[in-house]
Amino acid sequence: RAQRELDALSRLIDVQKHLKEFIFVEYPGRFWWSPSSRLKNVELSSLSNLLDTLLQHVSKSLMYLSIVMTAETTTTTINAIEKYHLDLLELTIKLDQSHFFALKSCPFYNCPRLNKLVLSSWGYVEILADAILPQLGKSLPPSVEHLEILAPWMFTLRTLNTFLDNCKAPLRYFDIRYCRGITDQHVNLIWKRLYNTLENLIISERDPPSSVMDVDEQTNSDGLQDKNYVLDNENTHSGSASSNTENESRNYQTIQVSNE
């Protein structure tokens, strides 16, 4: 095994054109026999090239991936998923409007077993997500059941409706605790569209749902009223959702959490 890892590491080093320091150190940890775990100091001019090479070498075995660095490394990760067909179960990345075109090819469909996707962002500046959210919906494979958007995304009711139109994933867990401007209409629409699968919806305690919306949003909401699943207004945390067109009911849970 050590010889195989050494060969892989040698190939990895060969493709790096700006490697300035390479040091082996004794590491008494669990993977002490792995040459790659003894790497102490590496300075590279292109992190993206290194990341791409690493993902290529582990494409057949990698199941859990978390990349929370720069916008460039997110693009590299998305491209690598499509290029090397990474068979991931869970993925955590940072995402914003700049990745709209990277998502157009629906790269996550190359992960047929992807079950959990966690998205975050850089800093606390609000992100207008009216373009990227619908594209994200198209990008989710039908295997995804757990989606977290841990970023200050802002999106209109119409954008959310388009996202849900595009989304074929049977979401059971949907966390939007850091999203801004979430109203009662957003919450109602989510429960209506994900009625058959959704079990937990996580929203912010600091920014609780309200009925405030602009005229355009009100018009869009009115058009959905005849098919809306009605939430229990006397209990915003748990209860049942019911359809005006079907004699069905489903227990639900809306959890408000602190962002502290």
PDB file of C-alpha atoms in Angstrom:
ATOM      1  CA  ARG A   1       0.000   0.000   0.000  1.00  0.00           C
ATOM      2  CA  ALA A   2       2.824   2.403   0.891  1.00  0.00           C
ATOM      3  CA  GLN A   3       4.409   1.783  -2.514  1.00  0.00           C
ATOM      4  CA  ARG A   4       1.139   2.552  -4.308  1.00  0.00           C
ATOM      5  CA  GLU A   5       0.720   5.770  -2.336  1.00  0.00           C
ATOM      6  CA  LEU A   6       4.312   6.749  -3.012  1.00  0.00           C
ATOM      7  CA  ASP A   7       3.799   6.240  -6.747  1.00  0.00           C
ATOM      8  CA  ALA A   8       0.631   8.339  -6.669  1.00  0.00           C
ATOM      9  CA  LEU A   9       2.385  11.061  -4.705  1.00  0.00           C
ATOM     10  CA  SER A  10       5.272  11.059  -7.167  1.00  0.00           C
ATOM     11  CA  ARG A  11       2.890  11.582 -10.068  1.00  0.00           C
ATOM     12  CA  LEU A  12       1.197  14.360  -8.129  1.00  0.00           C
ATOM     13  CA  ILE A  13       4.493  16.142  -7.520  1.00  0.00           C
ATOM     14  CA  ASP A  14       5.546  15.747 -11.147  1.00  0.00           C
ATOM     15  CA  VAL A  15       2.642  17.836 -12.417  1.00  0.00           C
ATOM     16  CA  GLN A  16       3.376  20.718 -10.035  1.00  0.00           C
ATOM     17  CA  LYS A  17       5.616  23.313 -11.681  1.00  0.00           C
ATOM     18  CA  HIS A  18       6.139  25.580  -8.681  1.00  0.00           C
ATOM     19  CA  LEU A  19       6.851  23.186  -5.814  1.00  0.00           C
ATOM     20  CA  LYS A  20       9.420  24.910  -3.581  1.00  0.00           C
ATOM     21  CA  GLU A  21       9.669  22.665  -0.545  1.00  0.00           C
ATOM     22  CA  PHE A  22       8.994  18.998   0.123  1.00  0.00           C
ATOM     23  CA  ILE A  23       9.733  17.482   3.532  1.00  0.00           C
ATOM     24  CA  PHE A  24       9.000  14.071   5.036  1.00  0.00           C
ATOM     25  CA  VAL A  25       8.375  14.007   8.772  1.00  0.00           C
ATOM     26  CA  GLU A  26       7.572  11.129  11.094  1.00  0.00           C
ATOM     27  CA  TYR A  27       3.903  11.216  12.023  1.00  0.00           C
ATOM     28  CA  PRO A  28       2.778   8.707  14.691  1.00  0.00           C
ATOM     29  CA  GLY A  29      -0.874   8.952  13.689  1.00  0.00           C
ATOM     30  CA  ARG A  30      -3.331   6.520  12.261  1.00  0.00           C
ATOM     31  CA  PHE A  31      -1.960   6.881   8.741  1.00  0.00           C
ATOM     32  CA  TRP A  32       1.692   7.015   9.706  1.00  0.00           C
ATOM     33  CA  TRP A  33       2.581   4.642   6.862  1.00  0.00           C
ATOM     34  CA  SER A  34       1.189   7.007   4.248  1.00  0.00           C
ATOM     35  CA  PRO A  35       3.845   9.192   2.565  1.00  0.00           C
ATOM     36  CA  SER A  36       1.233  11.857   1.833  1.00  0.00           C
ATOM     37  CA  SER A  37       0.482  12.259   5.548  1.00  0.00           C
ATOM     38  CA  ARG A  38       4.141  13.167   6.202  1.00  0.00           C
ATOM     39  CA  LEU A  39       4.096  16.202   3.962  1.00  0.00           C
ATOM     40  CA  LYS A  40       4.990  19.151   6.179  1.00  0.00           C
ATOM     41  CA  ASN A  41       5.362  22.185   3.963  1.00  0.00           C
ATOM     42  CA  VAL A  42       4.256  22.759   0.376  1.00  0.00           C
ATOM     43  CA  GLU A  43       4.073  26.101  -1.396  1.00  0.00           C
ATOM     44  CA  LEU A  44       2.242  26.222  -4.720  1.00  0.00           C
ATOM     45  CA  SER A  45       1.221  28.986  -7.069  1.00  0.00           C
ATOM     46  CA  SER A  46      -1.983  27.232  -8.128  1.00  0.00           C
ATOM     47  CA  LEU A  47      -4.135  25.520  -5.536  1.00  0.00           C
ATOM     48  CA  SER A  48      -6.715  24.680  -8.184  1.00  0.00           C
ATOM     49  CA  ASN A  49      -4.256  22.518 -10.143  1.00  0.00           C
ATOM     50  CA  LEU A  50      -3.333  20.605  -7.009  1.00  0.00           C
ATOM     51  CA  LEU A  51      -6.985  20.129  -6.080  1.00  0.00           C
ATOM     52  CA  ASP A  52      -7.875  18.891  -9.555  1.00  0.00           C
ATOM     53  CA  THR A  53      -5.050  16.345  -9.442  1.00  0.00           C
ATOM     54  CA  LEU A  54      -6.037  15.140  -5.985  1.00  0.00           C
ATOM     55  CA  LEU A  55      -9.667  14.680  -7.010  1.00  0.00           C
ATOM     56  CA  GLN A  56      -8.601  12.783 -10.101  1.00  0.00           C
ATOM     57  CA  HIS A  57      -6.546  10.327  -8.035  1.00  0.00           C
ATOM     58  CA  VAL A  58      -9.305   9.678  -5.477  1.00  0.00           C
ATOM     59  CA  SER A  59     -12.233   9.709  -7.913  1.00  0.00           C
ATOM     60  CA  LYS A  60     -12.921   5.981  -7.503  1.00  0.00           C
ATOM     61  CA  SER A  61     -12.981   5.946  -3.704  1.00  0.00           C
ATOM     62  CA  LEU A  62     -13.973   9.407  -2.445  1.00  0.00           C
ATOM     63  CA  MET A  63     -17.429   9.597  -0.831  1.00  0.00           C
ATOM     64  CA  TYR A  64     -17.304  12.703   1.403  1.00  0.00           C
ATOM     65  CA  LEU A  65     -15.878  16.001   0.178  1.00  0.00           C
ATOM     66  CA  SER A  66     -15.740  19.420   1.849  1.00  0.00           C
ATOM     67  CA  ILE A  67     -14.146  22.318  -0.064  1.00  0.00           C
ATOM     68  CA  VAL A  68     -14.686  25.684   1.629  1.00  0.00           C
ATOM     69  CA  MET A  69     -11.886  27.851   0.278  1.00  0.00           C
ATOM     70  CA  THR A  70     -12.027  30.253  -2.670  1.00  0.00           C
ATOM     71  CA  ALA A  71     -14.492  30.775  -5.517  1.00  0.00           C
ATOM     72  CA  GLU A  72     -11.874  29.349  -7.883  1.00  0.00           C
ATOM     73  CA  THR A  73     -11.576  26.094  -5.929  1.00  0.00           C
ATOM     74  CA  THR A  74     -15.364  25.740  -5.943  1.00  0.00           C
ATOM     75  CA  THR A  75     -15.332  25.985  -9.746  1.00  0.00           C
ATOM     76  CA  THR A  76     -12.479  23.451  -9.861  1.00  0.00           C
ATOM     77  CA  THR A  77     -14.466  21.091  -7.653  1.00  0.00           C
ATOM     78  CA  ILE A  78     -17.626  21.409  -9.764  1.00  0.00           C
ATOM     79  CA  ASN A  79     -15.647  20.805 -12.961  1.00  0.00           C
ATOM     80  CA  ALA A  80     -13.835  17.825 -11.401  1.00  0.00           C
ATOM     81  CA  ILE A  81     -17.148  16.264 -10.359  1.00  0.00           C
ATOM     82  CA  GLU A  82     -18.253  16.357 -13.977  1.00  0.00           C
ATOM     83  CA  LYS A  83     -14.890  15.390 -15.454  1.00  0.00           C
ATOM     84  CA  TYR A  84     -13.999  12.504 -13.125  1.00  0.00           C
ATOM     85  CA  HIS A  85     -17.540  11.378 -12.208  1.00  0.00           C
ATOM     86  CA  LEU A  86     -16.956  11.525  -8.467  1.00  0.00           C
ATOM     87  CA  ASP A  87     -19.375   9.135  -6.784  1.00  0.00           C
ATOM     88  CA  LEU A  88     -19.968  11.300  -3.706  1.00  0.00           C
ATOM     89  CA  LEU A  89     -22.462  10.753  -0.906  1.00  0.00           C
ATOM     90  CA  GLU A  90     -21.977  14.159   0.729  1.00  0.00           C
ATOM     91  CA  LEU A  91     -20.601  17.456  -0.600  1.00  0.00           C
ATOM     92  CA  THR A  92     -19.915  20.755   1.168  1.00  0.00           C
ATOM     93  CA  ILE A  93     -18.877  23.779  -0.918  1.00  0.00           C
ATOM     94  CA  LYS A  94     -19.129  27.554  -1.010  1.00  0.00           C
ATOM     95  CA  LEU A  95     -21.341  28.879  -3.782  1.00  0.00           C
ATOM     96  CA  ASP A  96     -22.506  32.263  -5.082  1.00  0.00           C
ATOM     97  CA  GLN A  97     -23.764  33.944  -8.261  1.00  0.00           C
ATOM     98  CA  SER A  98     -20.342  33.630  -9.907  1.00  0.00           C
ATOM     99  CA  HIS A  99     -20.890  29.869 -10.247  1.00  0.00           C
ATOM    100  CA  PHE A 100     -24.037  30.162 -12.366  1.00  0.00           C
ATOM    101  CA  PHE A 101     -22.337  28.984 -15.554  1.00  0.00           C
ATOM    102  CA  ALA A 102     -20.496  26.174 -13.756  1.00  0.00           C
ATOM    103  CA  LEU A 103     -23.893  24.778 -12.719  1.00  0.00           C
ATOM    104  CA  LYS A 104     -25.455  24.979 -16.193  1.00  0.00           C
ATOM    105  CA  SER A 105     -24.189  21.505 -17.098  1.00  0.00           C
ATOM    106  CA  CYS A 106     -25.867  20.062 -13.957  1.00  0.00           C
ATOM    107  CA  PRO A 107     -22.591  18.523 -12.709  1.00  0.00           C
ATOM    108  CA  PHE A 108     -24.118  17.003  -9.572  1.00  0.00           C
ATOM    109  CA  TYR A 109     -25.976  14.531 -11.781  1.00  0.00           C
ATOM    110  CA  ASN A 110     -22.585  12.834 -12.108  1.00  0.00           C
ATOM    111  CA  CYS A 111     -22.983  11.885  -8.425  1.00  0.00           C
ATOM    112  CA  PRO A 112     -25.905   9.422  -8.649  1.00  0.00           C
ATOM    113  CA  ARG A 113     -25.657   8.602  -4.928  1.00  0.00           C
ATOM    114  CA  LEU A 114     -25.305  12.180  -3.637  1.00  0.00           C
ATOM    115  CA  ASN A 115     -27.559  12.417  -0.592  1.00  0.00           C
ATOM    116  CA  LYS A 116     -26.436  15.551   1.249  1.00  0.00           C
ATOM    117  CA  LEU A 117     -25.426  18.931  -0.195  1.00  0.00           C
ATOM    118  CA  VAL A 118     -24.325  21.807   2.044  1.00  0.00           C
ATOM    119  CA  LEU A 119     -23.783  25.273   0.539  1.00  0.00           C
ATOM    120  CA  SER A 120     -22.202  28.242   2.307  1.00  0.00           C
ATOM    121  CA  SER A 121     -20.712  31.573   1.224  1.00  0.00           C
ATOM    122  CA  TRP A 122     -17.925  34.036   1.877  1.00  0.00           C
ATOM    123  CA  GLY A 123     -18.772  36.585   4.576  1.00  0.00           C
ATOM    124  CA  TYR A 124     -22.155  37.974   5.565  1.00  0.00           C
ATOM    125  CA  VAL A 125     -22.998  40.220   2.607  1.00  0.00           C
ATOM    126  CA  GLU A 126     -26.450  39.479   1.229  1.00  0.00           C
ATOM    127  CA  ILE A 127     -26.419  37.587  -2.063  1.00  0.00           C
ATOM    128  CA  LEU A 128     -29.183  38.137  -4.623  1.00  0.00           C
ATOM    129  CA  ALA A 129     -29.796  34.536  -5.616  1.00  0.00           C
ATOM    130  CA  ASP A 130     -32.559  35.014  -8.183  1.00  0.00           C
ATOM    131  CA  ALA A 131     -30.361  33.634 -10.966  1.00  0.00           C
ATOM    132  CA  ILE A 132     -28.459  30.852  -9.248  1.00  0.00           C
ATOM    133  CA  LEU A 133     -31.253  29.317  -7.138  1.00  0.00           C
ATOM    134  CA  PRO A 134     -33.322  28.087 -10.129  1.00  0.00           C
ATOM    135  CA  GLN A 135     -30.128  26.736 -11.706  1.00  0.00           C
ATOM    136  CA  LEU A 136     -29.315  24.943  -8.458  1.00  0.00           C
ATOM    137  CA  GLY A 137     -32.727  23.289  -8.642  1.00  0.00           C
ATOM    138  CA  LYS A 138     -31.901  21.896 -12.086  1.00  0.00           C
ATOM    139  CA  SER A 139     -28.543  20.666 -10.779  1.00  0.00           C
ATOM    140  CA  LEU A 140     -29.864  18.537  -7.907  1.00  0.00           C
ATOM    141  CA  PRO A 141     -29.958  14.826  -8.765  1.00  0.00           C
ATOM    142  CA  PRO A 142     -32.987  12.809  -7.593  1.00  0.00           C
ATOM    143  CA  SER A 143     -30.842  11.171  -4.903  1.00  0.00           C
ATOM    144  CA  VAL A 144     -30.505  14.345  -2.774  1.00  0.00           C
ATOM    145  CA  GLU A 145     -32.644  14.312   0.370  1.00  0.00           C
ATOM    146  CA  HIS A 146     -30.721  16.773   2.547  1.00  0.00           C
ATOM    147  CA  LEU A 147     -30.070  20.351   1.374  1.00  0.00           C
ATOM    148  CA  GLU A 148     -28.572  23.153   3.452  1.00  0.00           C
ATOM    149  CA  ILE A 149     -28.158  26.711   2.150  1.00  0.00           C
ATOM    150  CA  LEU A 150     -26.095  28.226   4.951  1.00  0.00           C
ATOM    151  CA  ALA A 151     -25.592  31.550   3.208  1.00  0.00           C
ATOM    152  CA  PRO A 152     -27.290  34.995   3.238  1.00  0.00           C
ATOM    153  CA  TRP A 153     -29.134  34.341  -0.003  1.00  0.00           C
ATOM    154  CA  MET A 154     -32.111  36.528  -0.869  1.00  0.00           C
ATOM    155  CA  PHE A 155     -34.695  35.359  -3.393  1.00  0.00           C
ATOM    156  CA  THR A 156     -38.221  36.305  -4.377  1.00  0.00           C
ATOM    157  CA  LEU A 157     -41.243  34.061  -4.094  1.00  0.00           C
ATOM    158  CA  ARG A 158     -41.245  33.660  -7.879  1.00  0.00           C
ATOM    159  CA  THR A 159     -37.594  32.535  -7.786  1.00  0.00           C
ATOM    160  CA  LEU A 160     -38.368  29.988  -5.067  1.00  0.00           C
ATOM    161  CA  ASN A 161     -41.279  28.680  -7.118  1.00  0.00           C
ATOM    162  CA  THR A 162     -38.997  28.230 -10.152  1.00  0.00           C
ATOM    163  CA  PHE A 163     -36.421  26.438  -7.988  1.00  0.00           C
ATOM    164  CA  LEU A 164     -39.093  24.030  -6.773  1.00  0.00           C
ATOM    165  CA  ASP A 165     -40.320  23.536 -10.356  1.00  0.00           C
ATOM    166  CA  ASN A 166     -36.793  22.601 -11.412  1.00  0.00           C
ATOM    167  CA  CYS A 167     -35.961  20.480  -8.370  1.00  0.00           C
ATOM    168  CA  LYS A 168     -36.580  16.748  -8.843  1.00  0.00           C
ATOM    169  CA  ALA A 169     -34.894  15.810  -5.567  1.00  0.00           C
ATOM    170  CA  PRO A 170     -37.208  14.371  -2.861  1.00  0.00           C
ATOM    171  CA  LEU A 171     -35.986  16.717  -0.133  1.00  0.00           C
ATOM    172  CA  ARG A 172     -36.631  15.565   3.417  1.00  0.00           C
ATOM    173  CA  TYR A 173     -34.446  18.128   5.163  1.00  0.00           C
ATOM    174  CA  PHE A 174     -34.224  21.745   3.962  1.00  0.00           C
ATOM    175  CA  ASP A 175     -32.141  24.231   5.975  1.00  0.00           C
ATOM    176  CA  ILE A 176     -32.366  27.920   4.993  1.00  0.00           C
ATOM    177  CA  ARG A 177     -31.577  29.415   8.389  1.00  0.00           C
ATOM    178  CA  TYR A 178     -29.157  32.010   6.958  1.00  0.00           C
ATOM    179  CA  CYS A 179     -31.297  33.039   3.995  1.00  0.00           C
ATOM    180  CA  ARG A 180     -32.703  36.565   4.263  1.00  0.00           C
ATOM    181  CA  GLY A 181     -36.229  37.898   3.856  1.00  0.00           C
ATOM    182  CA  ILE A 182     -38.034  34.593   4.350  1.00  0.00           C
ATOM    183  CA  THR A 183     -41.785  35.264   4.656  1.00  0.00           C
ATOM    184  CA  ASP A 184     -44.848  33.192   5.509  1.00  0.00           C
ATOM    185  CA  GLN A 185     -45.417  32.913   1.768  1.00  0.00           C
ATOM    186  CA  HIS A 186     -41.971  31.360   1.278  1.00  0.00           C
ATOM    187  CA  VAL A 187     -42.632  28.822   4.025  1.00  0.00           C
ATOM    188  CA  ASN A 188     -46.118  27.977   2.744  1.00  0.00           C
ATOM    189  CA  LEU A 189     -44.820  27.507  -0.784  1.00  0.00           C
ATOM    190  CA  ILE A 190     -42.030  25.177   0.362  1.00  0.00           C
ATOM    191  CA  TRP A 191     -44.459  22.989   2.284  1.00  0.00           C
ATOM    192  CA  LYS A 192     -46.919  22.985  -0.595  1.00  0.00           C
ATOM    193  CA  ARG A 193     -44.398  21.919  -3.215  1.00  0.00           C
ATOM    194  CA  LEU A 194     -42.433  19.464  -1.042  1.00  0.00           C
ATOM    195  CA  TYR A 195     -45.525  18.142   0.691  1.00  0.00           C
ATOM    196  CA  ASN A 196     -44.919  14.460  -0.061  1.00  0.00           C
ATOM    197  CA  THR A 197     -41.335  14.277   1.211  1.00  0.00           C
ATOM    198  CA  LEU A 198     -40.288  17.197   3.433  1.00  0.00           C
ATOM    199  CA  GLU A 199     -39.929  16.400   7.141  1.00  0.00           C
ATOM    200  CA  ASN A 200     -37.822  19.267   8.493  1.00  0.00           C
ATOM    201  CA  LEU A 201     -37.637  22.904   7.407  1.00  0.00           C
ATOM    202  CA  ILE A 202     -35.056  24.975   9.290  1.00  0.00           C
ATOM    203  CA  ILE A 203     -35.457  28.766   9.344  1.00  0.00           C
ATOM    204  CA  SER A 204     -33.828  31.575  11.315  1.00  0.00           C
ATOM    205  CA  GLU A 205     -35.066  32.654  14.719  1.00  0.00           C
ATOM    206  CA  ARG A 206     -33.579  36.101  14.132  1.00  0.00           C
ATOM    207  CA  ASP A 207     -35.458  36.615  10.866  1.00  0.00           C
ATOM    208  CA  PRO A 208     -38.838  34.904  11.493  1.00  0.00           C
ATOM    209  CA  PRO A 209     -41.353  34.598   8.669  1.00  0.00           C
ATOM    210  CA  SER A 210     -43.524  37.639   8.104  1.00  0.00           C
ATOM    211  CA  SER A 211     -46.242  38.560   5.678  1.00  0.00           C
ATOM    212  CA  VAL A 212     -44.342  41.549   4.283  1.00  0.00           C
ATOM    213  CA  MET A 213     -43.808  41.412   0.509  1.00  0.00           C
ATOM    214  CA  ASP A 214     -43.846  43.743  -2.421  1.00  0.00           C
ATOM    215  CA  VAL A 215     -46.737  44.159  -4.848  1.00  0.00           C
ATOM    216  CA  ASP A 216     -45.194  41.847  -7.425  1.00  0.00           C
ATOM    217  CA  GLU A 217     -44.758  39.107  -4.849  1.00  0.00           C
ATOM    218  CA  GLN A 218     -48.325  39.545  -3.620  1.00  0.00           C
ATOM    219  CA  THR A 219     -49.632  39.085  -7.153  1.00  0.00           C
ATOM    220  CA  ASN A 220     -47.600  35.911  -7.581  1.00  0.00           C
ATOM    221  CA  SER A 221     -48.761  34.600  -4.218  1.00  0.00           C
ATOM    222  CA  ASP A 222     -52.419  35.228  -5.053  1.00  0.00           C
ATOM    223  CA  GLY A 223     -52.052  33.029  -8.098  1.00  0.00           C
ATOM    224  CA  LEU A 224     -50.993  30.123  -5.890  1.00  0.00           C
ATOM    225  CA  GLN A 225     -53.638  30.419  -3.199  1.00  0.00           C
ATOM    226  CA  ASP A 226     -56.084  27.940  -4.699  1.00  0.00           C
ATOM    227  CA  LYS A 227     -53.506  25.127  -4.485  1.00  0.00           C
ATOM    228  CA  ASN A 228     -51.681  26.137  -1.334  1.00  0.00           C
ATOM    229  CA  TYR A 229     -51.075  23.810   1.582  1.00  0.00           C
ATOM    230  CA  VAL A 230     -52.249  25.714   4.640  1.00  0.00           C
ATOM    231  CA  LEU A 231     -50.036  25.927   7.708  1.00  0.00           C
ATOM    232  CA  ASP A 232     -51.486  25.923  11.192  1.00  0.00           C
ATOM    233  CA  ASN A 233     -51.278  29.635  12.090  1.00  0.00           C
ATOM    234  CA  GLU A 234     -51.699  28.940  15.806  1.00  0.00           C
ATOM    235  CA  ASN A 235     -48.603  26.782  15.938  1.00  0.00           C
ATOM    236  CA  THR A 236     -45.690  27.827  13.746  1.00  0.00           C
ATOM    237  CA  HIS A 237     -43.416  25.009  14.921  1.00  0.00           C
ATOM    238  CA  SER A 238     -45.365  21.813  14.304  1.00  0.00           C
ATOM    239  CA  GLY A 239     -48.719  20.548  13.137  1.00  0.00           C
ATOM    240  CA  SER A 240     -50.064  19.252   9.865  1.00  0.00           C
ATOM    241  CA  ALA A 241     -50.247  20.477   6.305  1.00  0.00           C
ATOM    242  CA  SER A 242     -53.378  19.874   4.274  1.00  0.00           C
ATOM    243  CA  SER A 243     -54.226  20.153   0.601  1.00  0.00           C
ATOM    244  CA  ASN A 244     -57.274  21.970  -0.681  1.00  0.00           C
ATOM    245  CA  THR A 245     -57.456  19.486  -3.526  1.00  0.00           C
ATOM    246  CA  GLU A 246     -56.625  16.189  -1.800  1.00  0.00           C
ATOM    247  CA  ASN A 247     -57.917  14.486   1.326  1.00  0.00           C
ATOM    248  CA  GLU A 248     -54.442  13.960   2.711  1.00  0.00           C
ATOM    249  CA  SER A 249     -52.526  15.293   5.669  1.00  0.00           C
ATOM    250  CA  ARG A 250     -48.898  15.113   6.701  1.00  0.00           C
ATOM    251  CA  ASN A 251     -47.068  15.949   9.882  1.00  0.00           C
ATOM    252  CA  TYR A 252     -44.445  18.629   9.465  1.00  0.00           C
ATOM    253  CA  GLN A 253     -41.894  20.469  11.528  1.00  0.00           C
ATOM    254  CA  THR A 254     -40.695  24.029  11.025  1.00  0.00           C
ATOM    255  CA  ILE A 255     -37.760  24.707  13.313  1.00  0.00           C
ATOM    256  CA  GLN A 256     -36.560  28.214  14.121  1.00  0.00           C
ATOM    257  CA  VAL A 257     -32.952  28.320  15.265  1.00  0.00           C
ATOM    258  CA  SER A 258     -30.620  31.070  16.428  1.00  0.00           C
ATOM    259  CA  ASN A 259     -27.793  32.102  14.114  1.00  0.00           C
ATOM    260  CA  GLU A 260     -25.514  32.830  17.041  1.00  0.00           C
TER     261      GLU A 260
END
